[in-house]
GROMACS .gro file of C-alpha atoms in nm:
model
  350
    1UNK     CA    1  -0.231  -1.738   3.543
    2UNK     CA    2  -0.365  -1.450   3.715
    3UNK     CA    3  -0.598  -1.273   3.513
    4UNK     CA    4  -0.807  -0.941   3.494
    5UNK     CA    5  -1.168  -0.914   3.357
    6UNK     CA    6  -1.404  -0.624   3.184
    7UNK     CA    7  -1.743  -0.629   3.042
    8UNK     CA    8  -1.817  -0.531   2.640
    9UNK     CA    9  -1.867  -0.210   2.765
   10UNK     CA   10  -1.508  -0.151   2.870
   11UNK     CA   11  -1.369  -0.196   2.548
   12UNK     CA   12  -1.233   0.138   2.331
   13UNK     CA   13  -1.193   0.211   2.011
   14UNK     CA   14  -0.833   0.173   1.907
   15UNK     CA   15  -0.727   0.537   1.797
   16UNK     CA   16  -0.375   0.450   1.751
   17UNK     CA   17  -0.380   0.259   1.435
   18UNK     CA   18  -0.184   0.423   1.123
   19UNK     CA   19  -0.321   0.222   0.832
   20UNK     CA   20  -0.517  -0.147   0.849
   21UNK     CA   21  -0.883  -0.241   0.888
   22UNK     CA   22  -1.134  -0.070   1.096
   23UNK     CA   23  -1.291  -0.232   1.446
   24UNK     CA   24  -1.000  -0.257   1.660
   25UNK     CA   25  -1.022  -0.227   1.997
   26UNK     CA   26  -0.814  -0.200   2.317
   27UNK     CA   27  -0.866  -0.236   2.694
   28UNK     CA   28  -0.947   0.065   2.949
   29UNK     CA   29  -0.568   0.047   3.014
   30UNK     CA   30  -0.463   0.073   2.689
   31UNK     CA   31  -0.277  -0.215   2.757
   32UNK     CA   32  -0.378  -0.475   2.424
   33UNK     CA   33  -0.504  -0.421   2.104
   34UNK     CA   34  -0.782  -0.670   2.015
   35UNK     CA   35  -0.799  -0.691   1.638
   36UNK     CA   36  -1.049  -0.886   1.453
   37UNK     CA   37  -0.877  -1.133   1.246
   38UNK     CA   38  -0.843  -1.447   0.990
   39UNK     CA   39  -0.809  -1.828   1.117
   40UNK     CA   40  -0.489  -1.812   0.946
   41UNK     CA   41  -0.298  -1.507   1.128
   42UNK     CA   42  -0.449  -1.654   1.439
   43UNK     CA   43  -0.270  -1.982   1.382
   44UNK     CA   44   0.040  -1.810   1.257
   45UNK     CA   45   0.055  -1.629   1.605
   46UNK     CA   46  -0.016  -1.939   1.748
   47UNK     CA   47   0.294  -2.129   1.578
   48UNK     CA   48   0.527  -1.858   1.668
   49UNK     CA   49   0.538  -2.022   2.029
   50UNK     CA   50   0.728  -2.290   1.889
   51UNK     CA   51   1.059  -2.235   2.054
   52UNK     CA   52   1.211  -2.278   1.698
   53UNK     CA   53   1.074  -1.943   1.635
   54UNK     CA   54   1.222  -1.757   1.963
   55UNK     CA   55   1.417  -1.514   1.776
   56UNK     CA   56   1.145  -1.418   1.532
   57UNK     CA   57   0.887  -1.426   1.795
   58UNK     CA   58   1.106  -1.086   1.967
   59UNK     CA   59   1.053  -0.908   1.690
   60UNK     CA   60   0.636  -0.917   1.665
   61UNK     CA   61   0.402  -0.787   1.930
   62UNK     CA   62   0.340  -1.012   2.231
   63UNK     CA   63   0.097  -1.302   2.186
   64UNK     CA   64  -0.202  -1.338   2.441
   65UNK     CA   65  -0.458  -1.492   2.256
   66UNK     CA   66  -0.764  -1.563   2.074
   67UNK     CA   67  -1.116  -1.444   2.137
   68UNK     CA   68  -1.414  -1.619   1.971
   69UNK     CA   69  -1.598  -1.270   1.932
   70UNK     CA   70  -1.920  -1.400   1.912
   71UNK     CA   71  -1.944  -1.725   2.107
   72UNK     CA   72  -2.207  -1.807   2.352
   73UNK     CA   73  -1.981  -1.915   2.621
   74UNK     CA   74  -1.800  -1.583   2.597
   75UNK     CA   75  -1.642  -1.637   2.944
   76UNK     CA   76  -1.484  -1.973   2.902
   77UNK     CA   77  -1.419  -1.929   2.543
   78UNK     CA   78  -1.180  -1.614   2.622
   79UNK     CA   79  -1.007  -1.793   2.860
   80UNK     CA   80  -0.942  -2.079   2.741
   81UNK     CA   81  -0.824  -1.926   2.445
   82UNK     CA   82  -0.571  -1.645   2.690
   83UNK     CA   83  -0.454  -1.916   2.880
   84UNK     CA   84  -0.369  -2.190   2.610
   85UNK     CA   85  -0.259  -2.021   2.290
   86UNK     CA   86  -0.201  -2.369   2.119
   87UNK     CA   87  -0.445  -2.509   1.878
   88UNK     CA   88  -0.403  -2.870   2.091
   89UNK     CA   89  -0.492  -2.661   2.421
   90UNK     CA   90  -0.132  -2.719   2.577
   91UNK     CA   91  -0.052  -2.442   2.778
   92UNK     CA   92   0.293  -2.249   2.716
   93UNK     CA   93   0.257  -2.006   3.036
   94UNK     CA   94   0.610  -2.046   3.099
   95UNK     CA   95   0.707  -1.896   2.746
   96UNK     CA   96   0.877  -1.539   2.729
   97UNK     CA   97   0.594  -1.459   2.489
   98UNK     CA   98   0.277  -1.474   2.699
   99UNK     CA   99   0.206  -1.218   2.929
  100UNK     CA  100   0.042  -1.226   3.280
  101UNK     CA  101  -0.315  -1.028   3.387
  102UNK     CA  102  -0.412  -1.124   2.982
  103UNK     CA  103  -0.781  -1.007   2.975
  104UNK     CA  104  -1.081  -1.202   3.034
  105UNK     CA  105  -1.374  -1.065   2.801
  106UNK     CA  106  -1.699  -1.132   2.985
  107UNK     CA  107  -1.970  -1.036   2.702
  108UNK     CA  108  -1.902  -1.119   2.335
  109UNK     CA  109  -1.834  -0.805   2.096
  110UNK     CA  110  -1.943  -0.768   1.723
  111UNK     CA  111  -1.665  -0.606   1.469
  112UNK     CA  112  -1.714  -0.279   1.342
  113UNK     CA  113  -1.928  -0.290   1.025
  114UNK     CA  114  -1.695  -0.070   0.877
  115UNK     CA  115  -1.414  -0.280   0.873
  116UNK     CA  116  -1.301  -0.478   0.564
  117UNK     CA  117  -1.237  -0.834   0.785
  118UNK     CA  118  -1.556  -0.964   0.891
  119UNK     CA  119  -1.474  -1.256   1.140
  120UNK     CA  120  -1.599  -1.386   1.446
  121UNK     CA  121  -1.221  -1.406   1.591
  122UNK     CA  122  -0.953  -1.177   1.721
  123UNK     CA  123  -0.609  -1.173   1.834
  124UNK     CA  124  -0.496  -1.005   2.180
  125UNK     CA  125  -0.208  -0.851   2.148
  126UNK     CA  126   0.015  -0.636   2.342
  127UNK     CA  127  -0.012  -0.256   2.242
  128UNK     CA  128   0.357  -0.150   2.168
  129UNK     CA  129   0.248   0.216   2.191
  130UNK     CA  130   0.152   0.193   2.521
  131UNK     CA  131   0.429   0.290   2.690
  132UNK     CA  132   0.500   0.598   2.473
  133UNK     CA  133   0.318   0.953   2.630
  134UNK     CA  134   0.286   1.061   2.228
  135UNK     CA  135   0.325   0.802   2.033
  136UNK     CA  136   0.455   0.869   1.642
  137UNK     CA  137   0.349   0.559   1.440
  138UNK     CA  138   0.457   0.445   1.153
  139UNK     CA  139   0.315   0.138   0.892
  140UNK     CA  140   0.565   0.016   0.616
  141UNK     CA  141   0.412  -0.253   0.446
  142UNK     CA  142   0.666  -0.481   0.288
  143UNK     CA  143   0.678  -0.690  -0.034
  144UNK     CA  144   0.678  -0.643  -0.380
  145UNK     CA  145   0.445  -0.932  -0.402
  146UNK     CA  146   0.160  -0.840  -0.166
  147UNK     CA  147  -0.073  -1.167  -0.259
  148UNK     CA  148  -0.045  -1.503  -0.143
  149UNK     CA  149  -0.127  -1.859  -0.336
  150UNK     CA  150  -0.492  -1.829  -0.235
  151UNK     CA  151  -0.574  -1.572  -0.398
  152UNK     CA  152  -0.795  -1.503  -0.680
  153UNK     CA  153  -0.669  -1.388  -1.004
  154UNK     CA  154  -0.845  -1.028  -0.979
  155UNK     CA  155  -0.740  -1.021  -0.656
  156UNK     CA  156  -0.351  -1.096  -0.803
  157UNK     CA  157  -0.409  -0.792  -1.057
  158UNK     CA  158  -0.482  -0.544  -0.850
  159UNK     CA  159  -0.227  -0.544  -0.613
  160UNK     CA  160   0.007  -0.618  -0.852
  161UNK     CA  161  -0.118  -0.297  -0.971
  162UNK     CA  162  -0.069  -0.109  -0.701
  163UNK     CA  163   0.290  -0.225  -0.658
  164UNK     CA  164   0.325  -0.098  -0.984
  165UNK     CA  165   0.272   0.236  -0.923
  166UNK     CA  166   0.435   0.262  -0.603
  167UNK     CA  167   0.716   0.161  -0.420
  168UNK     CA  168   0.641  -0.191  -0.350
  169UNK     CA  169   0.751  -0.306  -0.638
  170UNK     CA  170   1.097  -0.092  -0.715
  171UNK     CA  171   1.175  -0.117  -0.335
  172UNK     CA  172   1.008  -0.398  -0.212
  173UNK     CA  173   0.785  -0.167   0.079
  174UNK     CA  174   0.585   0.148   0.044
  175UNK     CA  175   0.409   0.359   0.304
  176UNK     CA  176   0.109   0.278   0.472
  177UNK     CA  177   0.031   0.523   0.687
  178UNK     CA  178   0.189   0.707   0.974
  179UNK     CA  179   0.083   0.989   1.275
  180UNK     CA  180   0.349   1.225   1.415
  181UNK     CA  181   0.239   1.418   1.706
  182UNK     CA  182   0.278   1.792   1.598
  183UNK     CA  183   0.307   1.974   1.944
  184UNK     CA  184   0.289   2.379   1.998
  185UNK     CA  185   0.644   2.421   1.811
  186UNK     CA  186   0.499   2.238   1.479
  187UNK     CA  187   0.189   2.292   1.439
  188UNK     CA  188   0.130   2.611   1.307
  189UNK     CA  189   0.412   2.494   1.012
  190UNK     CA  190   0.281   2.201   0.913
  191UNK     CA  191  -0.088   2.357   0.885
  192UNK     CA  192  -0.272   2.188   1.169
  193UNK     CA  193  -0.415   2.286   1.514
  194UNK     CA  194  -0.208   2.334   1.798
  195UNK     CA  195  -0.124   1.963   2.018
  196UNK     CA  196  -0.264   1.755   1.772
  197UNK     CA  197  -0.151   1.476   1.518
  198UNK     CA  198  -0.086   1.492   1.162
  199UNK     CA  199  -0.216   1.195   1.009
  200UNK     CA  200  -0.114   1.032   0.667
  201UNK     CA  201  -0.345   0.772   0.516
  202UNK     CA  202  -0.228   0.526   0.228
  203UNK     CA  203  -0.273   0.775  -0.015
  204UNK     CA  204  -0.002   0.953   0.111
  205UNK     CA  205   0.232   0.669   0.056
  206UNK     CA  206   0.113   0.609  -0.293
  207UNK     CA  207   0.227   0.959  -0.427
  208UNK     CA  208   0.574   0.852  -0.296
  209UNK     CA  209   0.815   0.710  -0.586
  210UNK     CA  210   1.160   0.614  -0.559
  211UNK     CA  211   1.313   0.959  -0.594
  212UNK     CA  212   1.070   1.099  -0.328
  213UNK     CA  213   1.013   0.833  -0.067
  214UNK     CA  214   1.296   0.954   0.151
  215UNK     CA  215   1.053   1.269   0.227
  216UNK     CA  216   0.796   0.995   0.386
  217UNK     CA  217   1.040   0.926   0.616
  218UNK     CA  218   1.156   1.304   0.665
  219UNK     CA  219   0.754   1.342   0.749
  220UNK     CA  220   0.774   1.084   0.990
  221UNK     CA  221   1.142   1.221   1.207
  222UNK     CA  222   1.007   1.574   1.150
  223UNK     CA  223   1.332   1.625   0.940
  224UNK     CA  224   1.378   1.930   0.690
  225UNK     CA  225   1.435   1.802   0.344
  226UNK     CA  226   1.714   1.658   0.244
  227UNK     CA  227   1.902   1.773   0.578
  228UNK     CA  228   2.066   1.489   0.794
  229UNK     CA  229   1.927   1.384   1.126
  230UNK     CA  230   2.054   1.547   1.447
  231UNK     CA  231   2.030   1.540   1.763
  232UNK     CA  232   1.767   1.311   1.978
  233UNK     CA  233   1.600   1.232   1.632
  234UNK     CA  234   1.955   1.102   1.503
  235UNK     CA  235   2.002   0.870   1.803
  236UNK     CA  236   1.640   0.761   1.789
  237UNK     CA  237   1.708   0.659   1.405
  238UNK     CA  238   2.002   0.496   1.497
  239UNK     CA  239   1.809   0.244   1.753
  240UNK     CA  240   1.577   0.182   1.433
  241UNK     CA  241   1.864   0.066   1.297
  242UNK     CA  242   1.997  -0.178   1.516
  243UNK     CA  243   1.625  -0.302   1.582
  244UNK     CA  244   1.578  -0.372   1.173
  245UNK     CA  245   1.963  -0.540   1.175
  246UNK     CA  246   1.818  -0.789   1.420
  247UNK     CA  247   1.532  -0.874   1.274
  248UNK     CA  248   1.688  -0.928   0.916
  249UNK     CA  249   1.901  -1.173   1.102
  250UNK     CA  250   1.558  -1.345   1.240
  251UNK     CA  251   1.418  -1.362   0.907
  252UNK     CA  252   1.763  -1.482   0.738
  253UNK     CA  253   1.733  -1.767   0.986
  254UNK     CA  254   1.360  -1.856   0.920
  255UNK     CA  255   1.182  -2.052   0.607
  256UNK     CA  256   0.912  -1.860   0.537
  257UNK     CA  257   0.658  -1.682   0.317
  258UNK     CA  258   0.475  -1.328   0.490
  259UNK     CA  259   0.258  -1.102   0.203
  260UNK     CA  260   0.137  -0.818   0.318
  261UNK     CA  261   0.335  -0.762   0.641
  262UNK     CA  262   0.401  -0.490   0.786
  263UNK     CA  263   0.679  -0.329   0.962
  264UNK     CA  264   0.556  -0.090   1.249
  265UNK     CA  265   0.763   0.200   1.387
  266UNK     CA  266   0.674   0.334   1.722
  267UNK     CA  267   0.898   0.644   1.892
  268UNK     CA  268   0.820   0.912   2.143
  269UNK     CA  269   0.713   1.227   2.000
  270UNK     CA  270   0.703   1.458   2.321
  271UNK     CA  271   1.028   1.582   2.287
  272UNK     CA  272   1.053   1.615   2.685
  273UNK     CA  273   0.958   1.269   2.712
  274UNK     CA  274   1.194   1.160   2.437
  275UNK     CA  275   1.521   1.329   2.613
  276UNK     CA  276   1.409   1.199   2.930
  277UNK     CA  277   1.366   0.833   2.778
  278UNK     CA  278   1.730   0.867   2.589
  279UNK     CA  279   1.864   0.964   2.907
  280UNK     CA  280   1.749   0.663   3.078
  281UNK     CA  281   1.859   0.467   2.813
  282UNK     CA  282   2.190   0.573   2.805
  283UNK     CA  283   2.232   0.547   3.192
  284UNK     CA  284   2.075   0.116   3.186
  285UNK     CA  285   2.352   0.051   2.888
  286UNK     CA  286   2.606   0.264   3.108
  287UNK     CA  287   2.491   0.041   3.428
  288UNK     CA  288   2.545  -0.281   3.229
  289UNK     CA  289   2.867  -0.215   3.089
  290UNK     CA  290   2.961  -0.115   3.471
  291UNK     CA  291   2.841  -0.443   3.546
  292UNK     CA  292   2.579  -0.248   3.786
  293UNK     CA  293   2.257  -0.417   3.705
  294UNK     CA  294   2.024  -0.535   3.973
  295UNK     CA  295   1.776  -0.823   3.947
  296UNK     CA  296   1.573  -0.729   4.304
  297UNK     CA  297   1.202  -0.751   4.233
  298UNK     CA  298   1.213  -0.390   4.397
  299UNK     CA  299   1.341  -0.279   4.035
  300UNK     CA  300   1.057  -0.431   3.849
  301UNK     CA  301   0.814  -0.208   3.867
  302UNK     CA  302   1.085   0.078   3.761
  303UNK     CA  303   1.139  -0.146   3.518
  304UNK     CA  304   0.771  -0.170   3.376
  305UNK     CA  305   0.729   0.218   3.410
  306UNK     CA  306   1.057   0.281   3.224
  307UNK     CA  307   1.010   0.549   2.957
  308UNK     CA  308   1.027   0.436   2.611
  309UNK     CA  309   1.259   0.543   2.297
  310UNK     CA  310   1.106   0.380   2.066
  311UNK     CA  311   1.000   0.012   1.940
  312UNK     CA  312   0.992  -0.176   1.647
  313UNK     CA  313   0.770  -0.502   1.524
  314UNK     CA  314   0.629  -0.690   1.259
  315UNK     CA  315   0.291  -0.724   1.172
  316UNK     CA  316   0.048  -0.806   0.970
  317UNK     CA  317   0.018  -1.213   0.949
  318UNK     CA  318  -0.311  -1.254   0.750
  319UNK     CA  319  -0.086  -1.406   0.449
  320UNK     CA  320   0.209  -1.565   0.637
  321UNK     CA  321   0.328  -1.964   0.693
  322UNK     CA  322   0.630  -2.147   0.769
  323UNK     CA  323   0.748  -2.303   0.436
  324UNK     CA  324   1.041  -2.570   0.570
  325UNK     CA  325   1.258  -2.639   0.258
  326UNK     CA  326   1.141  -2.321   0.024
  327UNK     CA  327   1.445  -2.106   0.147
  328UNK     CA  328   1.421  -1.755   0.302
  329UNK     CA  329   1.177  -1.495   0.247
  330UNK     CA  330   1.363  -1.267   0.021
  331UNK     CA  331   1.019  -1.048  -0.086
  332UNK     CA  332   0.975  -0.946   0.250
  333UNK     CA  333   1.381  -0.955   0.315
  334UNK     CA  334   1.425  -0.692   0.002
  335UNK     CA  335   1.140  -0.429   0.134
  336UNK     CA  336   1.330  -0.447   0.485
  337UNK     CA  337   1.696  -0.390   0.360
  338UNK     CA  338   1.547  -0.111   0.113
  339UNK     CA  339   1.370   0.025   0.468
  340UNK     CA  340   1.740  -0.007   0.627
  341UNK     CA  341   1.915   0.203   0.333
  342UNK     CA  342   1.657   0.468   0.375
  343UNK     CA  343   1.741   0.498   0.704
  344UNK     CA  344   2.053   0.500   0.674
  345UNK     CA  345   2.034   0.799   0.442
  346UNK     CA  346   1.902   0.979   0.716
  347UNK     CA  347   2.180   1.004   0.887
  348UNK     CA  348   2.325   1.176   0.595
  349UNK     CA  349   2.199   1.487   0.394
  350UNK     CA  350   2.096   1.440   0.061
   0.00000   0.00000   0.00000
């Protein structure tokens, strides 16, 4: 496998986080996310390389491997982990869930002291926001129950209280955070400076109720209150609904428990870039229907740099496991289906 390398000094703070822990880093190109994690989360990502989870794996960020953050043999540890992301050390370079040109860190780094996770382990994932000029990002935490069986009683009580006081309990999801590109047109009306992002932290989502949660999604898609989505945004929402239906199907055919996992939505916030991406997507669809798809090597570079309309991934697997014989994860599916209903509602006026 071809590899690129960079030093500790080249790693930068990842600033496209809508919610979650501090201490997340990226490479200079912004192509990858290096996230401090628990061993359980790393193990779960490793397990998704199993062919029986191939459909599910389409809906999570591409997993490139793990890094031992403070290993004495920094280069060797990083190389082995990324080339062989199975616990047994068996290479899976033929898997579609593995990306070539994975980075190799030459020196160890230490997670941010401000983060909640204290660990020497990190997962290396694709940055799904990388293809976008101005990514609008939304993190939706799924589940009415947010704790796994290993959680102590006080943690269970705390999370149950959060669920009771938010939309997590009745709807099975809550908005955990988001950031939206305002641009020159929307900046003044939204109370932010020109050409910047408006940020919504976890407290914003906790103020929403069943009656007002639609407003959170209206803020994400920059919609007027109660108005049906139109134009480019309507097309974006329709594409998200297709993605959500695919994820729902995948989860209905898995036996798992994934507590506190999140849906990560990303769409192009730059209006001009979004219009271009939609035109490109339409052209691609038309060519496919007409049987004009090409597979020549010369087309590879164009496909890599094709503008992106939107993306959806399921993330955060610190409390996830496969549970053969226990049926599908209705706790997760409840939140997913509620999210689908909200997005369907945005296509109609309230």
